Short mmCIF file of C-alpha atoms in Angstrom, two decimals:
data_model
loop_
_atom_site.label_atom_id
_atom_site.label_comp_id
_atom_site.label_asym_id
_atom_site.label_seq_id
_atom_site.Cartn_x
_atom_site.Cartn_y
_atom_site.Cartn_z
CA MET A 264 -73.80 -3.98 92.35
CA ASP A 265 -74.81 -2.43 89.05
CA THR A 266 -72.25 -0.06 87.50
CA MET A 267 -74.88 2.45 86.36
CA GLY A 268 -74.50 5.92 87.83
CA ARG A 269 -75.29 9.58 87.25
CA HIS A 270 -72.66 12.28 87.58
CA VAL A 271 -73.72 15.91 87.82
CA ILE A 272 -70.96 18.43 87.08
CA ALA A 273 -71.93 21.89 88.24
CA GLU A 274 -70.29 25.30 88.11
CA LEU A 275 -71.62 27.76 90.68
CA TRP A 276 -70.91 31.44 90.20
CA GLY A 277 -71.81 34.53 92.18
CA CYS A 278 -71.44 32.92 95.61
CA PRO A 279 -70.60 35.28 98.51
CA GLU A 280 -66.88 35.20 99.25
CA ASP A 281 -67.28 34.47 102.97
CA LYS A 282 -69.42 31.40 102.34
CA LEU A 283 -66.75 29.95 100.06
CA ASN A 284 -64.00 30.38 102.61
CA ASP A 285 -65.65 28.75 105.61
CA LEU A 286 -64.37 25.17 105.92
CA HIS A 287 -66.81 24.04 108.62
CA SER A 288 -69.83 25.54 106.94
CA ILE A 289 -68.91 24.00 103.56
CA GLU A 290 -68.31 20.60 105.16
CA ARG A 291 -71.72 20.78 106.84
CA ILE A 292 -73.42 21.85 103.59
CA MET A 293 -71.84 18.99 101.63
CA VAL A 294 -72.74 16.36 104.24
CA ASN A 295 -76.29 17.70 104.52
CA ALA A 296 -76.62 17.70 100.73
CA ALA A 297 -75.73 14.00 100.70
CA LEU A 298 -78.23 13.26 103.47
CA GLU A 299 -80.92 15.37 101.82
CA ALA A 300 -80.61 13.20 98.72
CA GLY A 301 -80.94 10.09 100.87
CA ALA A 302 -77.30 8.98 100.56
CA GLU A 303 -75.31 7.14 103.23
CA VAL A 304 -72.16 9.04 104.27
CA ARG A 305 -69.01 6.90 104.60
CA GLU A 306 -65.95 9.20 104.67
CA VAL A 307 -65.45 12.95 104.86
CA ALA A 308 -62.23 14.83 104.01
CA PHE A 309 -61.90 18.61 103.73
CA HIS A 310 -58.94 20.92 103.38
CA LYS A 311 -58.57 24.68 103.75
CA PHE A 312 -55.99 26.37 101.59
CA ALA A 313 -53.96 29.47 102.41
CA PRO A 314 -54.73 32.26 101.78
CA GLN A 315 -58.18 31.04 100.73
CA GLY A 316 -60.28 28.28 99.22
CA VAL A 317 -61.67 24.98 100.43
CA SER A 318 -61.52 21.54 98.82
CA GLY A 319 -63.44 18.58 100.11
CA VAL A 320 -65.12 15.30 99.45
CA VAL A 321 -67.91 13.27 100.95
CA ILE A 322 -67.68 9.60 100.04
CA ILE A 323 -71.12 8.04 100.12
CA SER A 324 -72.17 4.43 99.68
CA GLU A 325 -73.47 5.56 96.30
CA SER A 326 -70.19 7.30 95.14
CA HIS A 327 -69.16 10.88 96.03
CA LEU A 328 -69.68 14.61 96.29
CA THR A 329 -66.78 17.04 95.84
CA ILE A 330 -66.27 20.78 96.04
CA HIS A 331 -63.47 23.20 95.23
CA SER A 332 -64.09 26.81 96.13
CA PHE A 333 -62.44 29.97 94.82
CA PRO A 334 -63.74 32.69 97.16
CA GLU A 335 -62.08 35.57 95.33
CA HIS A 336 -63.97 34.62 92.15
CA GLY A 337 -67.30 33.69 93.80
CA TYR A 338 -66.88 30.32 92.12
CA ALA A 339 -67.39 26.77 93.36
CA SER A 340 -66.84 23.66 91.31
CA ILE A 341 -69.22 20.86 92.35
CA ASP A 342 -69.46 17.17 91.46
CA VAL A 343 -72.21 14.87 92.65
CA TYR A 344 -71.91 11.30 91.46
CA THR A 345 -74.45 8.68 92.55
CA CYS A 346 -74.50 5.03 91.55
CA GLY A 347 -77.79 3.23 91.01
CA ASP A 348 -81.10 4.99 90.56
CA ARG A 349 -82.23 5.33 94.18
CA ILE A 350 -80.49 8.67 94.78
CA ASP A 351 -80.95 11.70 92.55
CA PRO A 352 -77.71 13.72 92.34
CA ASN A 353 -79.68 16.80 91.34
CA VAL A 354 -81.28 16.95 94.79
CA ALA A 355 -77.84 17.29 96.39
CA CYS A 356 -76.65 19.73 93.73
CA ASP A 357 -79.69 21.96 94.17
CA TYR A 358 -79.20 21.92 97.96
CA ILE A 359 -75.56 23.02 97.59
CA THR A 360 -76.41 25.69 95.02
CA LYS A 361 -78.97 27.24 97.35
CA ALA A 362 -76.85 26.92 100.49
CA LEU A 363 -73.86 28.61 98.86
CA GLY A 364 -76.04 31.44 97.54
CA ALA A 365 -75.02 31.04 93.90
CA THR A 366 -76.56 33.49 91.42
CA ARG A 367 -75.72 31.38 88.39
CA LEU A 368 -75.58 27.61 87.85
CA GLU A 369 -74.23 25.76 84.85
CA SER A 370 -74.47 21.98 84.94
CA ILE A 371 -74.31 18.86 82.87
CA GLN A 372 -75.15 15.28 83.69
CA VAL A 373 -72.90 12.44 82.55
CA PRO A 374 -74.15 8.84 82.76
CA ARG A 375 -71.42 6.59 84.22
CA GLY A 376 -70.78 2.88 83.90
CA VAL A 377 -73.10 2.37 80.95
CA GLY A 378 -70.84 2.45 77.90
CA PRO A 379 -69.71 5.35 75.71
CA ILE A 380 -69.70 8.60 77.64
CA HIS A 381 -72.09 11.31 76.55
CA VAL A 382 -73.54 14.43 78.07
CA GLN A 383 -77.15 14.96 79.11
CA ASP A 384 -79.21 17.70 80.67
CA VAL A 385 -77.12 20.75 79.93
CA LYS A 386 -78.51 23.54 82.12
CA VAL A 387 -77.66 27.20 82.52
CA ARG A 388 -79.73 28.95 85.15
CA ALA A 389 -79.70 32.42 86.61
CA LEU A 390 -80.95 32.13 90.20
CA MET B 190 -55.86 31.44 92.18
CA ASP B 191 -57.28 31.09 88.69
CA THR B 192 -60.49 29.04 88.40
CA MET B 193 -59.39 27.29 85.21
CA GLY B 194 -59.16 23.53 85.46
CA ARG B 195 -59.29 20.31 83.44
CA HIS B 196 -61.43 17.38 84.50
CA VAL B 197 -60.85 13.97 82.92
CA ILE B 198 -63.72 11.51 83.32
CA ALA B 199 -62.63 7.99 82.52
CA GLU B 200 -64.35 4.63 82.40
CA LEU B 201 -62.01 1.67 82.73
CA TRP B 202 -63.23 -1.76 81.70
CA GLY B 203 -61.65 -5.20 81.67
CA CYS B 204 -59.67 -4.73 84.87
CA PRO B 205 -58.80 -7.93 86.80
CA GLU B 206 -61.25 -8.49 89.65
CA ASP B 207 -58.59 -8.89 92.33
CA LYS B 208 -56.97 -5.54 91.49
CA LEU B 209 -60.31 -3.78 91.88
CA ASN B 210 -60.95 -5.24 95.31
CA ASP B 211 -57.63 -4.43 96.99
CA LEU B 212 -58.07 -1.27 99.08
CA HIS B 213 -54.38 -0.75 99.90
CA SER B 214 -53.19 -1.35 96.35
CA ILE B 215 -55.83 1.04 94.92
CA GLU B 216 -54.95 3.72 97.48
CA ARG B 217 -51.26 3.40 96.57
CA ILE B 218 -52.04 3.55 92.84
CA MET B 219 -54.19 6.68 93.23
CA VAL B 220 -51.60 8.49 95.38
CA ASN B 221 -48.80 7.50 93.01
CA ALA B 222 -50.86 8.68 90.03
CA ALA B 223 -51.17 12.09 91.68
CA LEU B 224 -47.46 12.24 92.39
CA GLU B 225 -46.57 11.01 88.89
CA ALA B 226 -48.49 13.97 87.48
CA GLY B 227 -46.59 16.33 89.78
CA ALA B 228 -49.49 17.06 92.13
CA GLU B 229 -49.24 17.78 95.84
CA VAL B 230 -51.26 15.34 97.97
CA ARG B 231 -53.31 16.93 100.78
CA GLU B 232 -55.90 14.41 102.02
CA VAL B 233 -56.56 10.75 101.33
CA ALA B 234 -59.80 8.88 102.11
CA PHE B 235 -60.64 5.36 100.96
CA HIS B 236 -63.42 2.96 101.83
CA LYS B 237 -63.89 -0.78 101.20
CA PHE B 238 -67.41 -2.00 100.69
CA ALA B 239 -68.83 -5.40 101.60
CA PRO B 240 -68.90 -7.75 99.83
CA GLN B 241 -66.72 -5.93 97.31
CA GLY B 242 -65.70 -2.63 95.74
CA VAL B 243 -63.53 0.29 96.77
CA SER B 244 -64.26 4.02 96.73
CA GLY B 245 -61.64 6.62 97.37
CA VAL B 246 -60.39 10.11 96.87
CA VAL B 247 -57.07 11.90 96.87
CA ILE B 248 -57.42 15.62 97.45
CA ILE B 249 -54.51 17.43 95.87
CA SER B 250 -53.57 21.09 96.00
CA GLU B 251 -54.75 21.19 92.39
CA SER B 252 -58.21 19.55 93.05
CA HIS B 253 -58.85 15.77 93.23
CA LEU B 254 -58.68 12.21 91.98
CA THR B 255 -61.50 9.73 92.69
CA ILE B 256 -62.17 6.08 92.02
CA HIS B 257 -65.11 3.73 92.41
CA SER B 258 -64.45 0.09 91.60
CA PHE B 259 -66.90 -2.68 90.70
CA PRO B 260 -64.72 -5.81 90.80
CA GLU B 261 -67.45 -8.16 89.61
CA HIS B 262 -67.83 -6.09 86.43
CA GLY B 263 -64.11 -5.36 85.86
CA TYR B 264 -65.10 -1.70 85.91
CA ALA B 265 -63.56 1.33 87.57
CA SER B 266 -64.91 4.84 87.36
CA ILE B 267 -62.12 7.44 87.50
CA ASP B 268 -62.08 11.23 87.80
CA VAL B 269 -58.95 13.35 87.69
CA TYR B 270 -59.53 17.06 88.08
CA THR B 271 -56.61 19.47 88.10
CA CYS B 272 -56.78 23.24 88.47
CA GLY B 273 -54.37 25.44 86.59
CA ASP B 274 -52.22 24.27 83.70
CA ARG B 275 -49.15 22.98 85.54
CA ILE B 276 -50.50 19.45 86.05
CA ASP B 277 -51.83 17.30 83.21
CA PRO B 278 -54.72 15.11 84.45
CA ASN B 279 -54.12 12.70 81.57
CA VAL B 280 -50.77 11.69 83.06
CA ALA B 281 -52.50 10.51 86.24
CA CYS B 282 -55.33 8.88 84.29
CA ASP B 283 -52.92 6.95 82.08
CA TYR B 284 -50.99 5.80 85.15
CA ILE B 285 -54.18 4.48 86.79
CA THR B 286 -55.38 2.82 83.57
CA LYS B 287 -52.11 0.92 83.25
CA ALA B 288 -51.80 0.04 86.93
CA LEU B 289 -55.32 -1.39 87.07
CA GLY B 290 -54.74 -3.44 83.92
CA ALA B 291 -57.73 -2.06 82.00
CA THR B 292 -58.30 -3.46 78.51
CA ARG B 293 -60.59 -0.63 77.45
CA LEU B 294 -60.62 3.08 78.27
CA GLU B 295 -63.32 5.60 77.48
CA SER B 296 -62.66 9.17 78.53
CA ILE B 297 -63.74 12.74 78.06
CA GLN B 298 -62.19 15.98 79.22
CA VAL B 299 -64.34 18.77 80.63
CA PRO B 300 -62.85 22.24 81.12
CA ARG B 301 -63.85 23.65 84.52
CA GLY B 302 -64.14 27.19 85.79
CA VAL B 303 -64.08 28.81 82.37
CA GLY B 304 -67.73 29.43 81.52
CA PRO B 305 -70.27 27.23 79.73
CA ILE B 306 -69.45 23.54 80.17
CA HIS B 307 -68.55 21.57 77.08
CA VAL B 308 -66.81 18.30 76.37
CA GLN B 309 -63.40 17.89 74.76
CA ASP B 310 -61.11 15.03 73.80
CA VAL B 311 -63.53 12.13 73.62
CA LYS B 312 -61.40 8.99 73.53
CA VAL B 313 -62.21 5.31 73.24
CA ARG B 314 -59.17 3.08 73.36
CA ALA B 315 -58.68 -0.67 73.40
CA LEU B 316 -55.47 -1.34 75.33
#
């Protein structure tokens, strides 16, 4: 398998607090984001923190999606990393951004497995 | 909880093929890397691909560690993301780099949860 991959690092702000504190909803959103992008889901692990916040990962055949939510700050930290060029990580990221009701997205894309690391596609979007 | 975090993205090259194809050894290395850095392990999920390669994640109270290995290329893609300033993600990254016998490390550090995304600490090291 080729090592080439694309890793989107996204910061979502302005998400409603209740959405960021709902483990089952977040798990469903992350799995659906993977499927929406055409990825194959392999493992799913989510954890709810006390008093608040959710962390989770979806391992896909093509790498992974992760989330860490901070409900009290309306903030969710998202990573979508896809190996190969069949799956576009931005499709999953856009799905998550919309589903979590973010009002602001900052993201960068980092090519993986292709030599010196550099940053592409810096985006800041009000939504 | 404060949103501030540090995310180390590392590309390991020159790792022995057998190390990159051993699910149980990689899982142990990733969990030990988290513990070595002083993190609290919450969830662990690893997957072995056919014919080769391992993907896995360790969710810690302070965020996550992930790995994707490509044994035939001697390449492992590593992420160590730690929230707060108590845990240094570089400690875990250095532990993994050594344990997997990499001969070359490329890494960047991306601050998370603190506003516009930028890249810090670009490193390229022959080992």
